């Protein structure tokens, strides 16, 4: 079966409101899909504070906007489309 090189894992940075992810397969028009891997990551999605804007998706990286809190276990799997 085929596999994609456009996948990875990220843990949101604690005590700040953004996390930058270096992803060589990311482009300006890429769509990023996040899958929570921990309960706090799932809660982050439920809070409505997690998002990635088109302006924050650039060649080689994307920036995740999220709640600024001390939780150090908000881990996600990601895939990049396009």
PDB file of C-alpha atoms in Angstrom:
ATOM      1  CA  UNK A   1       0.000   0.000   0.000  1.00  0.00           C
ATOM      2  CA  UNK A   2       1.129   3.562  -0.657  1.00  0.00           C
ATOM      3  CA  UNK A   3       2.036   5.914   2.140  1.00  0.00           C
ATOM      4  CA  UNK A   4       2.314   9.665   2.471  1.00  0.00           C
ATOM      5  CA  UNK A   5       5.339  11.657   3.587  1.00  0.00           C
ATOM      6  CA  UNK A   6       2.975  14.463   4.574  1.00  0.00           C
ATOM      7  CA  UNK A   7       2.188  13.228   8.073  1.00  0.00           C
ATOM      8  CA  UNK A   8       3.586  13.784  11.525  1.00  0.00           C
ATOM      9  CA  UNK A   9       2.934  14.475  15.172  1.00  0.00           C
ATOM     10  CA  UNK A  10       2.928  17.707  17.145  1.00  0.00           C
ATOM     11  CA  UNK A  11       2.434  18.666  20.782  1.00  0.00           C
ATOM     12  CA  UNK A  12       1.100  22.157  21.331  1.00  0.00           C
ATOM     13  CA  UNK A  13       3.547  24.460  23.090  1.00  0.00           C
ATOM     14  CA  UNK A  14       2.512  25.220  26.674  1.00  0.00           C
ATOM     15  CA  UNK A  15       2.106  28.808  27.934  1.00  0.00           C
ATOM     16  CA  UNK A  16       1.847  30.410  24.473  1.00  0.00           C
ATOM     17  CA  UNK A  17      -1.004  30.814  21.966  1.00  0.00           C
ATOM     18  CA  UNK A  18       0.678  29.384  18.845  1.00  0.00           C
ATOM     19  CA  UNK A  19       2.793  26.405  17.843  1.00  0.00           C
ATOM     20  CA  UNK A  20       4.898  26.390  14.661  1.00  0.00           C
ATOM     21  CA  UNK A  21       5.297  23.061  12.877  1.00  0.00           C
ATOM     22  CA  UNK A  22       8.090  22.534  10.351  1.00  0.00           C
ATOM     23  CA  UNK A  23       6.718  20.359   7.551  1.00  0.00           C
ATOM     24  CA  UNK A  24       8.676  20.118   4.314  1.00  0.00           C
ATOM     25  CA  UNK A  25       5.601  18.988   2.336  1.00  0.00           C
ATOM     26  CA  UNK A  26       3.502  21.977   3.387  1.00  0.00           C
ATOM     27  CA  UNK A  27       2.607  24.612   0.804  1.00  0.00           C
ATOM     28  CA  UNK A  28       0.640  27.850   0.709  1.00  0.00           C
ATOM     29  CA  UNK A  29      -2.633  26.162  -0.267  1.00  0.00           C
ATOM     30  CA  UNK A  30      -2.212  23.035   1.875  1.00  0.00           C
ATOM     31  CA  UNK A  31      -5.013  21.875   4.131  1.00  0.00           C
ATOM     32  CA  UNK A  32      -3.901  20.559   7.514  1.00  0.00           C
ATOM     33  CA  UNK A  33      -5.910  17.829   9.269  1.00  0.00           C
ATOM     34  CA  UNK A  34      -5.349  17.352  13.019  1.00  0.00           C
ATOM     35  CA  UNK A  35      -6.262  14.223  14.984  1.00  0.00           C
ATOM     36  CA  UNK A  36      -6.126  14.403  18.795  1.00  0.00           C
ATOM     37  CA  UNK A  37      -3.901  11.789  20.485  1.00  0.00           C
ATOM     38  CA  UNK A  38      -4.630  12.764  24.107  1.00  0.00           C
ATOM     39  CA  UNK A  39      -7.684  13.769  26.133  1.00  0.00           C
ATOM     40  CA  UNK A  40      -6.413  17.345  26.514  1.00  0.00           C
ATOM     41  CA  UNK A  41      -5.911  17.558  22.753  1.00  0.00           C
ATOM     42  CA  UNK A  42      -9.499  16.437  22.189  1.00  0.00           C
ATOM     43  CA  UNK A  43     -10.679  19.012  24.721  1.00  0.00           C
ATOM     44  CA  UNK A  44      -8.716  21.711  22.857  1.00  0.00           C
ATOM     45  CA  UNK A  45     -10.769  20.958  19.745  1.00  0.00           C
ATOM     46  CA  UNK A  46     -13.972  21.012  21.795  1.00  0.00           C
ATOM     47  CA  UNK A  47     -13.058  24.409  23.262  1.00  0.00           C
ATOM     48  CA  UNK A  48     -13.169  25.981  19.814  1.00  0.00           C
ATOM     49  CA  UNK A  49      -9.758  27.633  20.248  1.00  0.00           C
ATOM     50  CA  UNK A  50      -7.775  25.466  17.826  1.00  0.00           C
ATOM     51  CA  UNK A  51      -7.402  26.628  14.214  1.00  0.00           C
ATOM     52  CA  UNK A  52      -4.937  27.083  11.347  1.00  0.00           C
ATOM     53  CA  UNK A  53      -5.406  30.052   9.008  1.00  0.00           C
ATOM     54  CA  UNK A  54      -4.478  30.169   5.329  1.00  0.00           C
ATOM     55  CA  UNK A  55      -2.084  33.043   6.142  1.00  0.00           C
ATOM     56  CA  UNK A  56      -0.276  30.759   8.605  1.00  0.00           C
ATOM     57  CA  UNK A  57       0.225  27.961   6.076  1.00  0.00           C
ATOM     58  CA  UNK A  58       3.409  28.624   4.103  1.00  0.00           C
ATOM     59  CA  UNK A  59       5.982  26.562   2.217  1.00  0.00           C
ATOM     60  CA  UNK A  60       7.717  24.361   4.782  1.00  0.00           C
ATOM     61  CA  UNK A  61       5.617  25.170   7.842  1.00  0.00           C
ATOM     62  CA  UNK A  62       2.234  25.848   9.390  1.00  0.00           C
ATOM     63  CA  UNK A  63       1.227  27.602  12.597  1.00  0.00           C
ATOM     64  CA  UNK A  64      -1.465  26.278  14.918  1.00  0.00           C
ATOM     65  CA  UNK A  65      -3.422  28.841  16.962  1.00  0.00           C
ATOM     66  CA  UNK A  66      -4.615  27.461  20.292  1.00  0.00           C
ATOM     67  CA  UNK A  67      -5.437  28.267  23.907  1.00  0.00           C
ATOM     68  CA  UNK A  68      -2.607  29.679  26.016  1.00  0.00           C
ATOM     69  CA  UNK A  69      -2.395  27.356  29.022  1.00  0.00           C
ATOM     70  CA  UNK A  70       0.101  25.205  30.929  1.00  0.00           C
ATOM     71  CA  UNK A  71      -1.030  21.824  29.565  1.00  0.00           C
ATOM     72  CA  UNK A  72       1.988  20.026  28.121  1.00  0.00           C
ATOM     73  CA  UNK A  73       0.169  16.981  26.727  1.00  0.00           C
ATOM     74  CA  UNK A  74      -2.001  18.368  23.930  1.00  0.00           C
ATOM     75  CA  UNK A  75      -0.656  16.013  21.248  1.00  0.00           C
ATOM     76  CA  UNK A  76      -1.994  15.606  17.723  1.00  0.00           C
ATOM     77  CA  UNK A  77      -1.265  13.593  14.629  1.00  0.00           C
ATOM     78  CA  UNK A  78      -1.424  15.661  11.445  1.00  0.00           C
ATOM     79  CA  UNK A  79      -1.724  15.070   7.732  1.00  0.00           C
ATOM     80  CA  UNK A  80      -1.184  17.591   4.984  1.00  0.00           C
ATOM     81  CA  UNK A  81      -3.310  17.601   1.857  1.00  0.00           C
ATOM     82  CA  UNK A  82      -2.303  19.565  -1.204  1.00  0.00           C
TER      83      UNK A  82
END
